[in-house]
Short mmCIF file of C-alpha atoms in Angstrom, two decimals:
data_model
loop_
_atom_site.label_atom_id
_atom_site.label_comp_id
_atom_site.label_asym_id
_atom_site.label_seq_id
_atom_site.Cartn_x
_atom_site.Cartn_y
_atom_site.Cartn_z
CA UNK A 1 0.00 0.00 0.00
CA UNK A 2 1.18 3.55 -0.71
CA UNK A 3 1.30 5.54 2.53
CA UNK A 4 -1.23 8.37 2.78
CA UNK A 5 0.02 11.95 2.73
CA UNK A 6 1.26 12.95 6.16
CA UNK A 7 1.88 16.34 7.69
CA UNK A 8 5.45 17.51 7.40
CA UNK A 9 7.57 17.57 10.53
CA UNK A 10 10.74 19.66 10.44
CA UNK A 11 12.76 19.34 13.60
CA UNK A 12 12.55 22.43 15.72
CA UNK A 13 11.98 25.05 13.06
CA UNK A 14 14.29 27.25 11.03
CA UNK A 15 15.84 29.11 13.95
CA UNK A 16 16.98 25.90 15.64
CA UNK A 17 18.25 24.45 12.38
CA UNK A 18 20.35 27.50 11.56
CA UNK A 19 21.64 27.78 15.11
CA UNK A 20 22.77 24.16 15.02
CA UNK A 21 24.60 24.48 11.70
CA UNK A 22 25.55 28.10 11.06
CA UNK A 23 28.77 27.81 13.02
CA UNK A 24 30.12 25.34 10.49
CA UNK A 25 29.93 27.63 7.47
CA UNK A 26 29.42 31.23 8.59
CA UNK A 27 30.38 32.68 5.22
CA UNK A 28 27.55 30.86 3.47
CA UNK A 29 24.87 31.64 6.05
CA UNK A 30 24.85 35.37 5.33
CA UNK A 31 21.16 36.15 4.92
CA UNK A 32 17.98 34.43 3.77
CA UNK A 33 17.88 33.16 0.18
CA UNK A 34 14.63 31.22 -0.31
CA UNK A 35 14.46 28.75 -3.20
CA UNK A 36 13.20 30.24 -6.45
CA UNK A 37 12.54 29.16 -10.02
CA UNK A 38 11.81 25.69 -11.36
CA UNK A 39 13.91 22.57 -10.86
CA UNK A 40 13.36 19.49 -13.02
CA UNK A 41 13.97 16.05 -11.53
CA UNK A 42 13.86 12.54 -12.95
CA UNK A 43 12.38 10.00 -10.57
CA UNK A 44 10.64 6.70 -10.19
CA UNK A 45 7.60 6.49 -7.97
CA UNK A 46 4.70 4.28 -6.95
CA UNK A 47 0.99 5.14 -7.00
CA UNK A 48 -1.92 3.10 -5.63
CA UNK A 49 -4.38 1.28 -7.86
CA UNK A 50 -7.83 2.81 -7.44
CA UNK A 51 -9.54 -0.53 -6.88
CA UNK A 52 -7.03 -2.35 -4.68
CA UNK A 53 -4.50 0.14 -3.37
CA UNK A 54 -1.66 -2.06 -4.64
CA UNK A 55 1.30 -0.08 -6.00
CA UNK A 56 1.82 0.73 -9.66
CA UNK A 57 5.34 1.68 -10.74
CA UNK A 58 5.90 4.89 -12.72
CA UNK A 59 8.86 6.86 -14.03
CA UNK A 60 9.13 10.38 -15.42
CA UNK A 61 9.95 14.03 -14.76
CA UNK A 62 8.79 16.25 -11.91
CA UNK A 63 9.00 20.05 -11.99
CA UNK A 64 9.33 21.81 -8.64
CA UNK A 65 8.09 25.38 -9.05
CA UNK A 66 9.13 27.25 -5.92
CA UNK A 67 7.63 30.56 -7.05
CA UNK A 68 4.18 29.02 -7.66
CA UNK A 69 4.67 26.65 -4.70
CA UNK A 70 3.61 23.63 -6.72
CA UNK A 71 5.00 20.33 -7.94
CA UNK A 72 4.03 19.37 -11.50
CA UNK A 73 4.23 16.06 -13.34
CA UNK A 74 5.86 16.84 -16.69
CA UNK A 75 5.90 13.20 -17.77
CA UNK A 76 4.41 10.07 -16.24
CA UNK A 77 5.28 6.74 -17.87
CA UNK A 78 4.50 3.19 -16.73
CA UNK A 79 7.53 1.23 -15.53
CA UNK A 80 7.73 -2.58 -15.76
CA UNK A 81 8.54 -2.72 -12.04
CA UNK A 82 10.36 -0.66 -9.43
CA UNK A 83 12.88 1.98 -10.52
CA UNK A 84 16.18 2.25 -8.66
CA UNK A 85 19.07 4.33 -10.03
CA UNK A 86 18.75 7.26 -12.45
CA UNK A 87 21.40 8.96 -14.55
CA UNK A 88 20.94 12.55 -15.76
CA UNK A 89 22.09 13.17 -19.35
CA UNK A 90 23.66 16.34 -20.75
CA UNK A 91 20.72 16.93 -23.12
CA UNK A 92 18.19 17.06 -20.26
CA UNK A 93 17.09 13.44 -20.62
CA UNK A 94 17.81 10.54 -18.32
CA UNK A 95 18.34 6.80 -18.00
CA UNK A 96 16.39 4.76 -15.45
CA UNK A 97 17.55 1.38 -14.13
CA UNK A 98 15.36 -1.36 -12.69
CA UNK A 99 15.67 -2.44 -9.07
CA UNK A 100 17.81 -5.55 -8.45
CA UNK A 101 17.51 -8.13 -9.95
CA UNK A 102 16.92 -5.68 -12.78
CA UNK A 103 15.51 -6.71 -16.14
CA UNK A 104 15.41 -3.40 -18.03
CA UNK A 105 17.02 -0.05 -18.83
CA UNK A 106 15.01 2.94 -20.04
CA UNK A 107 16.26 6.03 -21.91
CA UNK A 108 13.96 9.08 -21.91
CA UNK A 109 14.48 12.44 -23.61
CA UNK A 110 14.30 15.91 -22.05
CA UNK A 111 10.50 15.88 -22.30
CA UNK A 112 10.32 12.55 -20.51
CA UNK A 113 9.34 10.60 -23.63
CA UNK A 114 10.64 7.08 -24.04
CA UNK A 115 13.51 6.90 -26.52
CA UNK A 116 14.70 3.35 -25.99
CA UNK A 117 14.04 0.41 -23.71
CA UNK A 118 16.41 -2.54 -23.33
CA UNK A 119 15.28 -5.83 -21.81
CA UNK A 120 18.31 -7.67 -20.47
CA UNK A 121 16.52 -11.04 -20.63
CA UNK A 122 16.99 -10.76 -24.40
CA UNK A 123 20.77 -10.41 -24.01
CA UNK A 124 22.89 -13.56 -24.38
CA UNK A 125 24.88 -13.26 -21.14
CA UNK A 126 21.91 -14.07 -18.87
CA UNK A 127 22.82 -11.50 -16.19
CA UNK A 128 20.57 -9.15 -14.24
CA UNK A 129 21.17 -5.48 -13.38
CA UNK A 130 22.14 -4.33 -9.90
CA UNK A 131 20.41 -0.94 -10.05
CA UNK A 132 22.95 1.63 -11.28
CA UNK A 133 24.79 2.82 -14.40
CA UNK A 134 27.67 5.27 -14.81
CA UNK A 135 29.04 6.93 -17.98
CA UNK A 136 32.63 6.66 -19.16
CA UNK A 137 34.83 9.75 -18.99
CA UNK A 138 34.30 10.46 -22.71
CA UNK A 139 30.57 9.67 -22.60
CA UNK A 140 30.74 6.92 -25.23
CA UNK A 141 30.02 4.05 -22.87
CA UNK A 142 27.78 3.18 -19.97
CA UNK A 143 28.97 0.89 -17.23
CA UNK A 144 26.44 -1.26 -15.37
CA UNK A 145 26.89 -3.44 -12.29
CA UNK A 146 25.43 -6.87 -13.00
CA UNK A 147 24.99 -10.29 -11.40
CA UNK A 148 24.95 -13.75 -12.95
CA UNK A 149 22.02 -15.44 -11.16
CA UNK A 150 23.47 -18.88 -11.86
CA UNK A 151 26.38 -18.42 -9.47
CA UNK A 152 25.96 -14.94 -7.94
CA UNK A 153 29.13 -13.65 -9.60
CA UNK A 154 29.78 -9.92 -10.04
CA UNK A 155 30.22 -8.32 -13.46
CA UNK A 156 30.81 -4.88 -14.91
CA UNK A 157 28.80 -4.51 -18.09
CA UNK A 158 29.98 -2.17 -20.86
CA UNK A 159 27.22 -0.69 -23.02
CA UNK A 160 27.01 1.75 -25.90
CA UNK A 161 25.70 4.98 -24.43
CA UNK A 162 23.71 5.76 -27.59
CA UNK A 163 21.92 2.42 -27.81
CA UNK A 164 22.29 0.85 -24.32
CA UNK A 165 23.45 -2.29 -26.15
CA UNK A 166 25.76 -4.62 -24.21
CA UNK A 167 29.12 -4.84 -25.99
CA UNK A 168 31.58 -6.18 -23.38
CA UNK A 169 31.95 -7.18 -19.76
CA UNK A 170 34.57 -7.48 -17.05
CA UNK A 171 34.53 -9.94 -14.16
CA UNK A 172 34.48 -8.25 -10.75
CA UNK A 173 35.54 -9.73 -7.42
CA UNK A 174 33.10 -10.55 -4.65
CA UNK A 175 29.32 -10.31 -4.77
CA UNK A 176 26.58 -7.67 -4.70
CA UNK A 177 28.29 -4.91 -6.71
CA UNK A 178 26.08 -1.85 -6.47
CA UNK A 179 26.89 1.78 -7.31
CA UNK A 180 29.79 3.16 -9.37
CA UNK A 181 31.29 6.64 -9.60
CA UNK A 182 34.11 7.88 -11.82
CA UNK A 183 37.24 9.46 -10.42
CA UNK A 184 39.24 12.15 -12.25
CA UNK A 185 41.35 9.51 -14.00
CA UNK A 186 38.38 7.71 -15.53
CA UNK A 187 38.61 4.80 -13.13
CA UNK A 188 35.53 3.51 -11.35
CA UNK A 189 34.96 3.42 -7.61
CA UNK A 190 32.54 0.54 -7.06
CA UNK A 191 30.80 -0.51 -3.86
CA UNK A 192 30.60 -4.25 -3.31
CA UNK A 193 27.71 -4.66 -0.90
CA UNK A 194 29.04 -8.11 -0.12
CA UNK A 195 25.67 -9.71 0.59
CA UNK A 196 25.14 -13.15 -1.01
CA UNK A 197 21.76 -13.32 -2.75
CA UNK A 198 19.68 -15.90 -4.57
CA UNK A 199 18.39 -15.49 -8.14
CA UNK A 200 15.41 -13.48 -6.87
CA UNK A 201 17.72 -11.00 -5.12
CA UNK A 202 16.93 -12.15 -1.58
CA UNK A 203 19.68 -12.26 1.03
CA UNK A 204 21.16 -15.66 1.86
CA UNK A 205 24.09 -16.87 3.98
CA UNK A 206 24.57 -13.45 5.51
CA UNK A 207 27.43 -14.80 7.62
CA UNK A 208 29.51 -14.84 4.40
CA UNK A 209 29.27 -11.06 3.95
CA UNK A 210 32.38 -9.40 2.52
CA UNK A 211 31.72 -5.77 1.61
CA UNK A 212 34.41 -3.57 0.04
CA UNK A 213 35.15 -0.47 -1.99
CA UNK A 214 37.21 -1.17 -5.08
CA UNK A 215 38.84 0.98 -7.72
CA UNK A 216 38.54 -0.62 -11.14
CA UNK A 217 40.18 0.24 -14.46
CA UNK A 218 37.41 -0.19 -17.08
CA UNK A 219 39.88 0.11 -19.96
CA UNK A 220 42.15 -2.76 -18.92
CA UNK A 221 39.75 -4.65 -16.71
CA UNK A 222 41.65 -4.81 -13.45
CA UNK A 223 41.22 -3.90 -9.78
CA UNK A 224 43.67 -1.15 -8.81
CA UNK A 225 42.69 -0.77 -5.16
CA UNK A 226 40.57 -2.40 -2.44
CA UNK A 227 39.40 -0.97 0.89
CA UNK A 228 37.35 -2.62 3.65
CA UNK A 229 35.88 -1.63 6.99
CA UNK A 230 36.76 -3.63 10.12
CA UNK A 231 33.09 -4.55 10.69
CA UNK A 232 32.18 -7.11 8.02
CA UNK A 233 28.45 -6.66 8.67
CA UNK A 234 28.38 -3.08 7.36
CA UNK A 235 27.34 -3.15 3.71
CA UNK A 236 28.70 -0.30 1.56
CA UNK A 237 25.92 0.88 -0.78
CA UNK A 238 25.43 4.36 -2.24
CA UNK A 239 28.06 7.03 -2.84
CA UNK A 240 28.57 10.71 -3.59
CA UNK A 241 31.58 12.92 -4.23
CA UNK A 242 32.00 16.09 -2.19
CA UNK A 243 34.50 18.89 -2.56
CA UNK A 244 37.13 18.75 0.16
CA UNK A 245 38.04 21.67 2.39
CA UNK A 246 41.62 22.63 1.51
CA UNK A 247 42.26 19.02 0.58
CA UNK A 248 41.26 16.20 -1.74
CA UNK A 249 37.70 15.45 -2.72
CA UNK A 250 35.94 13.07 -0.35
CA UNK A 251 33.77 10.10 -1.23
CA UNK A 252 30.84 9.55 1.12
CA UNK A 253 29.41 6.03 1.28
CA UNK A 254 26.09 5.11 2.87
CA UNK A 255 26.14 2.02 5.09
CA UNK A 256 23.45 -0.54 5.81
CA UNK A 257 23.94 -2.67 8.92
CA UNK A 258 23.31 -6.41 8.53
CA UNK A 259 24.09 -7.68 12.04
CA UNK A 260 22.06 -10.60 13.38
CA UNK A 261 21.22 -8.67 16.55
CA UNK A 262 18.61 -5.95 15.93
CA UNK A 263 19.95 -3.85 18.80
CA UNK A 264 23.40 -3.91 17.19
CA UNK A 265 21.93 -2.80 13.87
CA UNK A 266 20.15 0.14 15.50
CA UNK A 267 23.37 1.60 16.93
CA UNK A 268 25.54 0.97 13.88
CA UNK A 269 27.10 3.90 11.95
CA UNK A 270 25.58 4.87 8.62
CA UNK A 271 28.36 6.78 6.81
CA UNK A 272 31.86 5.87 5.69
CA UNK A 273 34.30 8.29 4.03
CA UNK A 274 37.13 7.57 1.58
CA UNK A 275 39.78 10.26 1.17
CA UNK A 276 41.69 8.64 -1.68
CA UNK A 277 43.91 6.65 0.67
CA UNK A 278 41.84 5.35 3.57
CA UNK A 279 38.27 4.16 4.10
CA UNK A 280 37.06 5.08 7.58
CA UNK A 281 33.99 5.75 9.71
CA UNK A 282 34.15 9.38 10.89
CA UNK A 283 31.17 9.27 13.23
CA UNK A 284 29.56 6.52 15.28
CA UNK A 285 26.44 8.64 15.74
CA UNK A 286 23.48 6.23 15.77
CA UNK A 287 20.67 8.60 14.75
CA UNK A 288 20.28 6.81 11.40
CA UNK A 289 19.51 3.50 13.08
CA UNK A 290 22.17 1.69 11.08
CA UNK A 291 20.68 2.49 7.67
CA UNK A 292 21.55 5.10 5.03
CA UNK A 293 19.13 5.10 2.10
CA UNK A 294 20.69 7.80 -0.05
CA UNK A 295 23.69 10.13 0.12
CA UNK A 296 24.57 13.41 -1.63
CA UNK A 297 27.11 16.19 -1.30
CA UNK A 298 26.11 18.82 1.26
CA UNK A 299 27.30 22.38 1.97
CA UNK A 300 31.00 23.03 2.32
CA UNK A 301 32.44 19.59 1.75
CA UNK A 302 30.12 17.38 3.77
CA UNK A 303 27.45 14.80 3.06
CA UNK A 304 23.73 14.48 3.61
CA UNK A 305 22.21 11.05 4.20
CA UNK A 306 18.66 9.85 4.73
CA UNK A 307 17.42 7.07 6.95
CA UNK A 308 13.96 5.70 6.32
CA UNK A 309 14.28 3.70 9.55
CA UNK A 310 14.66 6.75 11.76
CA UNK A 311 12.82 9.17 9.41
CA UNK A 312 15.77 11.57 9.49
CA UNK A 313 17.89 13.63 7.18
CA UNK A 314 21.37 13.83 8.66
CA UNK A 315 24.26 16.16 7.81
CA UNK A 316 27.91 15.26 8.30
CA UNK A 317 30.58 17.93 7.93
CA UNK A 318 34.39 17.44 8.03
CA UNK A 319 34.86 20.33 10.46
CA UNK A 320 32.90 18.33 13.09
CA UNK A 321 33.70 14.80 11.95
CA UNK A 322 32.32 12.97 14.98
CA UNK A 323 28.91 14.63 14.81
CA UNK A 324 25.81 14.13 12.64
CA UNK A 325 23.27 16.98 12.64
CA UNK A 326 19.59 16.15 12.15
CA UNK A 327 18.20 18.73 9.72
CA UNK A 328 14.93 17.01 8.78
CA UNK A 329 12.51 14.55 10.31
CA UNK A 330 9.95 13.30 7.81
CA UNK A 331 7.95 10.12 7.37
CA UNK A 332 9.20 8.10 4.40
CA UNK A 333 12.30 10.25 3.85
CA UNK A 334 14.57 8.70 1.21
CA UNK A 335 15.69 10.18 -2.13
CA UNK A 336 18.13 13.11 -2.08
CA UNK A 337 19.54 15.56 -4.58
CA UNK A 338 21.43 18.86 -4.28
CA UNK A 339 19.18 21.88 -4.74
CA UNK A 340 19.66 24.40 -7.51
CA UNK A 341 18.58 27.18 -5.14
CA UNK A 342 20.79 29.40 -3.01
CA UNK A 343 24.38 30.55 -3.33
CA UNK A 344 26.70 27.81 -4.44
CA UNK A 345 26.19 24.52 -6.19
CA UNK A 346 25.65 22.51 -3.03
CA UNK A 347 23.99 25.18 -0.87
CA UNK A 348 20.76 23.25 -0.44
CA UNK A 349 19.32 19.75 -0.42
CA UNK A 350 16.01 18.34 -1.63
CA UNK A 351 14.47 15.47 0.33
CA UNK A 352 11.67 13.25 -0.97
CA UNK A 353 9.18 11.99 1.62
CA UNK A 354 5.68 10.55 1.81
CA UNK A 355 4.23 14.05 2.20
CA UNK A 356 6.14 15.82 -0.55
CA UNK A 357 9.46 17.47 -1.40
CA UNK A 358 11.35 19.35 1.31
CA UNK A 359 14.09 21.94 0.80
CA UNK A 360 16.81 22.57 3.38
CA UNK A 361 19.56 25.15 3.09
CA UNK A 362 21.98 27.11 5.24
CA UNK A 363 20.68 30.29 3.62
CA UNK A 364 16.91 30.00 4.03
CA UNK A 365 14.16 28.60 6.20
CA UNK A 366 13.09 25.01 5.48
CA UNK A 367 10.29 24.72 2.95
CA UNK A 368 8.01 21.95 1.73
CA UNK A 369 5.64 21.33 -1.19
CA UNK A 370 3.14 18.48 -1.40
CA UNK A 371 2.92 16.02 -4.27
CA UNK A 372 0.34 16.64 -7.02
CA UNK A 373 -1.29 13.29 -6.18
CA UNK A 374 -0.69 10.38 -3.78
CA UNK A 375 2.71 8.97 -4.71
CA UNK A 376 5.83 7.55 -3.08
CA UNK A 377 9.20 8.43 -4.63
CA UNK A 378 11.53 5.44 -4.92
CA UNK A 379 15.14 5.24 -3.72
CA UNK A 380 16.74 7.97 -5.85
CA UNK A 381 16.06 11.01 -7.99
CA UNK A 382 18.34 13.26 -10.03
CA UNK A 383 18.32 16.91 -11.08
CA UNK A 384 18.08 17.44 -14.85
CA UNK A 385 19.66 20.06 -17.09
#
């Protein structure tokens, strides 16, 4: 069932939020700058069937009009099943990827019209998609994390960006490869969630977990670096790059705790950081309840994560590395994207929740708009050109 619209609940109010964060970045908190204009986002979502209330999967483009204080559906297409990752394209279009074990890829243009759909069951390799794609440095290729359901092995698929056609593949170590991000050298940082799964994608033999972050050369097909956390029951999942403060860029990685003991899961950390040399947990703050659903770059070199388990949006900043600040408390909080509003590329964050879209920024009071109809945004959404 799709949850009914609920009243928003921002923790404390704007004064408390700014008091709790302004000390981190005083130069950016210099006066109110409310969000303005229209921001286009690609997303997958679920709506209830009128007769049964069972979910129907959709994919398309939302327009958030802050001046009119409305959210519009610019395109609304049926999806074969749940949408997971989305990739924004330079021409304003996007690519949507099915949730694991994924059977399809969908390319839509800037108006949200379907350009091409690829069904991986028709491909000869017999693999399923793991939920994410990433472009090559020159834009000619798309890389996709994939699993062979016959033995659970990890693969990196290589596809033509123009056609989505599978043209090559590289074997990856471990199991449960998930998200990829490029570094400046064109190599891929790939999270290996490390969770053994059956052909239907369900977890099995969790005691065999072996999560890792790897750097992979997609040109030559080799692993050039591997990093692990001491706790083998922390699964590395989603990632985002953030500009470093007087130092290298940082990679933030959301964690999902898989301990047998529920009380141990609840107090587990939810964010790891990689600085190009080491993978470490900066904060053991347990406000996320051991679960990070999404992660994006946040103001001044930090990261924002969401936790559907604790209904919180949490901000980590390198100037206070042991602390996580709660900036939002919303039912069904999940998908994140940087906001186009404010001063600076990462000056604000958009949160998707059951009730609607929420905007948080150092430079303005929190703001929220409701959805145009009952709908639940899936795991991720992306801002479009």
